[in-house]
């Protein structure tokens, strides 16, 4: 019997983003357009690696900042940085601690008024590291550098999201809940979703504007749970990365979760419910662990730990 602890949002802070400036003006793409060439020599058409990069580009496009990120497949025999073309490719980067880099050129000069704006941005991944398209599920898989042969690779999508943030103009923001955190996995471990978070999104909207008013809520577990149960069904075992615990029927346990608002207005009367489920899909056959709690004034990120009693009648 597979037991999962699920929770859902029922419909019904201070920011720390950074960017370059010139003469008091934000450095941005003045056209509000950023076009990349995904180089085929590194990311072949129809490859899983290319698909992860495309997904990362589309993810940034979906954040309701007024910048359009587009791309095409590149077949250039020679790839160089610092020209007027924006490339995404693999190359060797000096230094064992550099997973990837974004090399940008911008204008900052005075000629009867300030002349500013980005001219090019190239993203390159370090060939000295192993890369993967799958999503690691444990803290060790995220945090251990793949120096030894049997150790896991780094996630292309997570790294691409971080570097694309640089390409549109965001600098490092070393808070825990920020994609632009300079230390891998950039707030994208099993404790956080792989996505730009509220501070990253707000930074992009501050740079490029946002004409819409909307609430965009996301809920996720702070810790990833993998589950199993003993053959006799007397208890369900829950693996809490990176430690383990045993959940016994009738006992009470604490679970930590986060809710963040990626929109630009506060959300009120947001009810949250935890369920006991056989899978990761909430259905009428699932067992609610308690009545819902209501969150108010949800504007950015909120973290909460709740205690729930595992009912004697586990689902079958």
CSV table of C-alpha atoms in Angstrom, one decimal:
chain,number,residue,atom,x,y,z
A,1,UNK,CA,0.0,0.0,0.0
A,2,UNK,CA,1.5,3.3,-1.1
A,3,UNK,CA,0.7,6.2,1.3
A,4,UNK,CA,1.4,9.8,0.4
A,5,UNK,CA,0.9,13.0,2.4
A,6,UNK,CA,-0.6,15.6,0.1
A,7,UNK,CA,-1.9,19.1,0.7
A,8,UNK,CA,-3.7,21.5,-1.6
A,9,UNK,CA,-4.8,25.1,-1.8
A,10,UNK,CA,-8.5,25.4,-2.3
A,11,UNK,CA,-9.5,28.3,-4.5
A,12,UNK,CA,-12.0,30.3,-3.1
A,13,UNK,CA,8.2,40.7,2.5
A,14,UNK,CA,10.8,42.3,1.7
A,15,UNK,CA,12.4,41.8,-1.7
A,16,UNK,CA,16.0,41.5,-2.4
A,17,UNK,CA,16.3,41.3,-6.2
A,18,UNK,CA,19.3,43.1,-7.8
A,19,UNK,CA,20.2,44.4,-11.3
A,20,UNK,CA,22.8,46.6,-12.9
A,21,UNK,CA,22.3,50.3,-13.3
A,22,UNK,CA,23.8,53.1,-15.4
A,23,UNK,CA,23.3,56.7,-14.5
A,24,UNK,CA,20.4,55.7,-12.3
A,25,UNK,CA,18.8,53.7,-15.1
A,26,UNK,CA,18.2,50.0,-14.9
A,27,UNK,CA,20.1,47.9,-17.4
A,28,UNK,CA,17.6,45.9,-19.5
A,29,UNK,CA,16.9,44.8,-23.0
A,30,UNK,CA,15.4,48.1,-24.3
A,31,UNK,CA,13.4,46.4,-27.0
A,32,UNK,CA,11.9,44.0,-24.4
A,33,UNK,CA,12.9,41.2,-26.7
A,34,UNK,CA,15.6,38.6,-26.1
A,35,UNK,CA,16.3,36.0,-28.8
A,36,UNK,CA,18.6,33.0,-28.3
A,37,UNK,CA,20.2,30.5,-30.6
A,38,UNK,CA,20.3,27.0,-29.0
A,39,UNK,CA,23.3,25.6,-30.7
A,40,UNK,CA,22.8,22.2,-32.2
A,41,UNK,CA,26.3,21.1,-31.6
A,42,UNK,CA,25.5,21.2,-27.8
A,43,UNK,CA,21.8,20.7,-27.7
A,44,UNK,CA,20.7,18.7,-30.8
A,45,UNK,CA,17.2,19.1,-32.1
A,46,UNK,CA,14.7,16.7,-30.5
A,47,UNK,CA,17.2,15.8,-27.7
A,48,UNK,CA,16.1,15.7,-24.1
A,49,UNK,CA,18.8,18.2,-23.2
A,50,UNK,CA,17.4,20.7,-25.6
A,51,UNK,CA,13.9,20.1,-24.3
A,52,UNK,CA,15.0,21.1,-20.8
A,53,UNK,CA,16.5,24.3,-22.0
A,54,UNK,CA,13.3,25.1,-24.0
A,55,UNK,CA,11.2,24.4,-21.0
A,56,UNK,CA,13.4,26.8,-18.9
A,57,UNK,CA,13.0,29.6,-21.6
A,58,UNK,CA,9.2,29.1,-21.7
A,59,UNK,CA,9.0,29.1,-17.9
A,60,UNK,CA,10.5,32.6,-17.8
A,61,UNK,CA,8.2,33.6,-20.6
A,62,UNK,CA,5.3,32.6,-18.4
A,63,UNK,CA,6.1,34.9,-15.5
A,64,UNK,CA,4.0,37.9,-16.9
A,65,UNK,CA,7.0,40.3,-17.1
A,66,UNK,CA,6.9,42.4,-20.3
A,67,UNK,CA,9.8,40.7,-22.0
A,68,UNK,CA,9.5,38.3,-24.8
A,69,UNK,CA,12.1,35.5,-24.8
A,70,UNK,CA,12.3,33.6,-28.2
A,71,UNK,CA,14.7,31.1,-29.6
A,72,UNK,CA,15.8,29.1,-32.7
A,73,UNK,CA,18.1,26.2,-33.4
A,74,UNK,CA,21.6,27.4,-34.2
A,75,UNK,CA,24.0,25.5,-36.6
A,76,UNK,CA,27.0,27.8,-36.4
A,77,UNK,CA,30.4,26.2,-37.0
A,78,UNK,CA,32.1,28.7,-34.8
A,79,UNK,CA,30.5,30.1,-31.6
A,80,UNK,CA,31.9,33.2,-29.9
A,81,UNK,CA,30.9,35.2,-27.0
A,82,UNK,CA,30.5,39.0,-26.9
A,83,UNK,CA,29.1,39.4,-30.4
A,84,UNK,CA,25.6,40.6,-31.2
A,85,UNK,CA,24.2,37.0,-31.1
A,86,UNK,CA,22.8,35.3,-28.0
A,87,UNK,CA,24.0,31.7,-27.9
A,88,UNK,CA,23.3,28.7,-25.5
A,89,UNK,CA,25.9,26.0,-25.7
A,90,UNK,CA,28.4,23.8,-24.0
A,91,UNK,CA,32.1,24.7,-23.5
A,92,UNK,CA,34.9,24.2,-21.1
A,93,UNK,CA,35.1,26.7,-18.3
A,94,UNK,CA,38.1,27.1,-16.1
A,95,UNK,CA,37.5,26.4,-12.4
A,96,UNK,CA,35.9,23.4,-10.9
A,97,UNK,CA,33.2,25.3,-9.1
A,98,UNK,CA,31.7,27.0,-12.2
A,99,UNK,CA,28.7,25.0,-13.5
A,100,UNK,CA,27.6,27.6,-16.1
A,101,UNK,CA,28.1,31.3,-17.0
A,102,UNK,CA,26.2,34.1,-18.6
A,103,UNK,CA,28.4,36.5,-20.5
A,104,UNK,CA,26.6,39.8,-21.2
A,105,UNK,CA,27.5,43.0,-23.0
A,106,UNK,CA,25.8,46.2,-22.2
A,107,UNK,CA,26.0,49.9,-23.1
A,108,UNK,CA,26.6,52.6,-20.5
A,109,UNK,CA,27.7,56.0,-21.8
A,110,UNK,CA,26.7,59.6,-21.9
A,111,UNK,CA,26.0,61.4,-25.1
A,112,UNK,CA,23.5,64.2,-24.5
A,113,UNK,CA,21.7,61.7,-22.3
A,114,UNK,CA,22.4,58.3,-21.0
A,115,UNK,CA,22.7,55.4,-23.5
A,116,UNK,CA,22.0,52.1,-21.7
A,117,UNK,CA,20.8,48.6,-22.4
A,118,UNK,CA,22.0,45.0,-23.0
A,119,UNK,CA,23.6,44.2,-26.4
A,120,UNK,CA,24.1,40.4,-26.1
A,121,UNK,CA,24.0,37.6,-23.6
A,122,UNK,CA,25.5,34.1,-24.1
A,123,UNK,CA,24.8,31.2,-21.8
A,124,UNK,CA,27.4,28.4,-21.6
A,125,UNK,CA,27.4,25.2,-19.6
A,126,UNK,CA,30.7,23.7,-18.3
A,127,UNK,CA,31.6,20.4,-20.1
A,128,UNK,CA,33.8,19.5,-17.1
A,129,UNK,CA,30.6,18.5,-15.2
A,130,UNK,CA,28.1,15.7,-15.7
A,131,UNK,CA,24.6,16.9,-16.6
A,132,UNK,CA,21.2,15.3,-16.4
A,133,UNK,CA,17.7,16.1,-17.6
A,134,UNK,CA,15.9,14.2,-14.8
A,135,UNK,CA,15.0,15.7,-11.5
A,136,UNK,CA,17.0,14.3,-8.5
A,137,UNK,CA,14.8,13.4,-5.6
A,138,UNK,CA,17.2,13.6,-2.6
A,139,UNK,CA,19.3,16.3,-1.0
A,140,UNK,CA,22.4,14.3,-1.7
A,141,UNK,CA,21.6,14.0,-5.4
A,142,UNK,CA,21.3,17.8,-5.6
A,143,UNK,CA,24.2,18.8,-3.5
A,144,UNK,CA,27.0,16.3,-4.2
A,145,UNK,CA,29.3,17.4,-7.0
A,146,UNK,CA,29.6,14.6,-9.6
A,147,UNK,CA,33.4,14.1,-9.2
A,148,UNK,CA,33.1,10.3,-8.5
A,149,UNK,CA,31.8,8.2,-11.3
A,150,UNK,CA,28.8,6.8,-9.4
A,151,UNK,CA,27.6,10.3,-8.2
A,152,UNK,CA,24.7,12.0,-9.9
A,153,UNK,CA,24.8,14.8,-12.5
A,154,UNK,CA,23.7,18.4,-12.2
A,155,UNK,CA,20.2,19.4,-13.5
A,156,UNK,CA,20.3,21.3,-16.8
A,157,UNK,CA,16.9,22.9,-16.4
A,158,UNK,CA,17.6,24.3,-12.9
A,159,UNK,CA,20.9,25.7,-14.1
A,160,UNK,CA,19.4,27.1,-17.3
A,161,UNK,CA,16.6,28.9,-15.3
A,162,UNK,CA,19.3,30.6,-13.1
A,163,UNK,CA,21.4,31.7,-16.1
A,164,UNK,CA,18.4,32.9,-18.1
A,165,UNK,CA,17.6,35.1,-15.1
A,166,UNK,CA,21.1,36.6,-15.5
A,167,UNK,CA,20.5,37.1,-19.2
A,168,UNK,CA,17.3,39.2,-18.7
A,169,UNK,CA,19.3,41.3,-16.2
A,170,UNK,CA,18.9,39.8,-12.7
A,171,UNK,CA,22.0,39.6,-10.5
A,172,UNK,CA,22.5,37.2,-7.5
A,173,UNK,CA,20.1,37.2,-4.6
A,174,UNK,CA,21.5,34.9,-1.9
A,175,UNK,CA,18.3,34.4,0.1
A,176,UNK,CA,17.1,30.9,0.6
A,177,UNK,CA,13.9,31.3,-1.5
A,178,UNK,CA,15.5,32.7,-4.7
A,179,UNK,CA,16.3,31.1,-8.0
A,180,UNK,CA,19.0,33.7,-8.4
A,181,UNK,CA,20.8,32.3,-5.3
A,182,UNK,CA,24.4,31.9,-6.5
A,183,UNK,CA,24.9,28.5,-4.9
A,184,UNK,CA,23.5,25.5,-6.7
A,185,UNK,CA,20.7,24.2,-6.6
A,186,UNK,CA,19.5,27.9,-6.5
A,187,UNK,CA,16.6,27.1,-4.3
A,188,UNK,CA,15.5,24.2,-6.5
A,189,UNK,CA,16.2,21.2,-4.3
A,190,UNK,CA,13.4,18.9,-3.2
A,191,UNK,CA,12.6,21.5,-0.6
A,192,UNK,CA,11.8,24.0,-3.3
A,193,UNK,CA,10.1,23.8,-6.7
A,194,UNK,CA,12.1,24.2,-9.9
A,195,UNK,CA,10.9,27.6,-11.0
A,196,UNK,CA,11.5,31.3,-10.6
A,197,UNK,CA,10.3,32.2,-7.1
A,198,UNK,CA,8.4,35.2,-5.9
A,199,UNK,CA,11.5,37.4,-5.6
A,200,UNK,CA,12.9,36.4,-9.0
A,201,UNK,CA,9.5,37.1,-10.6
A,202,UNK,CA,9.1,40.4,-8.9
A,203,UNK,CA,12.5,41.4,-10.0
A,204,UNK,CA,11.8,40.7,-13.6
A,205,UNK,CA,8.5,42.6,-13.4
A,206,UNK,CA,10.2,45.6,-11.9
A,207,UNK,CA,12.7,45.6,-14.7
A,208,UNK,CA,10.3,45.2,-17.6
A,209,UNK,CA,6.9,46.1,-16.2
A,210,UNK,CA,3.7,44.1,-15.8
A,211,UNK,CA,0.3,45.3,-17.1
A,212,UNK,CA,-1.8,42.6,-15.4
A,213,UNK,CA,-3.2,42.2,-11.9
A,214,UNK,CA,-3.4,38.6,-10.8
A,215,UNK,CA,-3.0,36.1,-8.1
A,216,UNK,CA,-0.8,33.0,-8.9
A,217,UNK,CA,-0.6,30.6,-6.0
A,218,UNK,CA,1.7,27.6,-5.7
A,219,UNK,CA,1.8,25.1,-2.9
A,220,UNK,CA,4.5,22.5,-2.3
A,221,UNK,CA,6.1,20.4,0.5
A,222,UNK,CA,9.3,21.8,2.0
A,223,UNK,CA,10.5,18.2,2.3
A,224,UNK,CA,10.1,15.5,-0.3
A,225,UNK,CA,8.5,12.4,1.0
A,226,UNK,CA,8.9,8.9,-0.6
A,227,UNK,CA,6.6,6.3,0.9
A,228,UNK,CA,6.1,2.6,1.4
A,229,UNK,CA,4.4,0.3,3.9
A,230,UNK,CA,5.1,-3.0,5.7
A,231,UNK,CA,3.4,-6.1,4.1
A,232,UNK,CA,1.1,-6.6,7.1
A,233,UNK,CA,-0.2,-3.1,6.8
A,234,UNK,CA,0.3,-2.2,10.4
A,235,UNK,CA,2.1,1.1,9.6
A,236,UNK,CA,3.2,3.2,6.7
A,237,UNK,CA,6.9,4.2,6.5
A,238,UNK,CA,7.6,7.7,5.2
A,239,UNK,CA,11.1,8.6,4.1
A,240,UNK,CA,11.8,12.3,4.9
A,241,UNK,CA,14.9,13.4,3.0
A,242,UNK,CA,17.6,13.3,4.2
A,243,UNK,CA,16.4,11.5,7.4
A,244,UNK,CA,13.9,8.7,8.0
A,245,UNK,CA,10.9,8.4,10.2
A,246,UNK,CA,8.1,5.9,10.8
A,247,UNK,CA,4.5,7.0,10.8
A,248,UNK,CA,2.2,4.9,13.0
A,249,UNK,CA,-1.5,4.9,12.7
A,250,UNK,CA,-3.1,7.0,15.4
A,251,UNK,CA,0.0,9.1,16.1
A,252,UNK,CA,0.5,12.8,15.4
A,253,UNK,CA,3.3,14.1,13.1
A,254,UNK,CA,4.5,17.5,11.9
A,255,UNK,CA,4.8,18.4,8.2
A,256,UNK,CA,6.3,21.5,6.8
A,257,UNK,CA,5.0,23.2,3.6
A,258,UNK,CA,5.3,26.4,1.7
A,259,UNK,CA,2.9,28.6,-0.2
A,260,UNK,CA,4.0,31.4,-2.4
A,261,UNK,CA,2.1,33.9,-4.5
A,262,UNK,CA,3.8,34.5,-7.8
A,263,UNK,CA,1.1,37.1,-8.7
A,264,UNK,CA,1.3,40.8,-7.9
A,265,UNK,CA,-1.6,41.3,-5.4
A,266,UNK,CA,-2.2,39.8,-2.0
A,267,UNK,CA,-4.4,36.7,-1.6
A,268,UNK,CA,-6.8,36.4,1.3
A,269,UNK,CA,-9.0,33.6,2.6
A,270,UNK,CA,-6.7,30.9,1.2
A,271,UNK,CA,-7.7,27.6,2.7
A,272,UNK,CA,-5.1,24.8,2.9
A,273,UNK,CA,-6.0,21.1,3.4
A,274,UNK,CA,-3.8,18.0,4.0
A,275,UNK,CA,-4.8,14.6,2.6
A,276,UNK,CA,-3.7,11.0,3.0
A,277,UNK,CA,-3.5,9.6,-0.5
A,278,UNK,CA,-2.4,6.6,-2.5
A,279,UNK,CA,-0.8,8.7,-5.1
A,280,UNK,CA,0.0,12.4,-5.9
A,281,UNK,CA,-3.5,13.2,-7.2
A,282,UNK,CA,-6.1,14.4,-4.8
A,283,UNK,CA,-9.4,12.6,-5.3
A,284,UNK,CA,-12.7,11.9,-3.4
A,285,UNK,CA,-11.2,8.6,-2.1
A,286,UNK,CA,-8.4,10.4,-0.2
A,287,UNK,CA,-8.7,11.0,3.5
A,288,UNK,CA,-8.4,14.6,4.8
A,289,UNK,CA,-6.2,14.8,7.8
A,290,UNK,CA,-7.9,17.8,9.3
A,291,UNK,CA,-10.2,20.7,8.6
A,292,UNK,CA,-8.6,23.4,6.4
A,293,UNK,CA,-6.6,26.3,7.8
A,294,UNK,CA,-7.0,29.8,6.2
A,295,UNK,CA,-4.1,32.1,5.3
A,296,UNK,CA,-4.6,35.8,4.8
A,297,UNK,CA,-2.5,38.6,3.3
A,298,UNK,CA,-0.5,36.1,1.3
A,299,UNK,CA,1.7,38.3,-0.9
A,300,UNK,CA,5.0,36.5,-1.3
A,301,UNK,CA,6.3,33.3,0.4
A,302,UNK,CA,4.9,31.7,3.6
A,303,UNK,CA,6.2,28.7,5.4
A,304,UNK,CA,4.3,26.7,7.9
A,305,UNK,CA,4.6,23.5,10.0
A,306,UNK,CA,1.4,21.7,10.9
A,307,UNK,CA,0.8,18.7,13.1
A,308,UNK,CA,-1.6,16.0,11.9
A,309,UNK,CA,-2.8,12.8,13.4
A,310,UNK,CA,-2.6,9.7,11.1
A,311,UNK,CA,-6.1,8.1,11.3
A,312,UNK,CA,-6.5,4.5,12.4
A,313,UNK,CA,-8.4,3.7,9.2
A,314,UNK,CA,-5.7,4.1,6.5
A,315,UNK,CA,-6.9,4.0,2.9
A,316,UNK,CA,-6.7,0.8,1.1
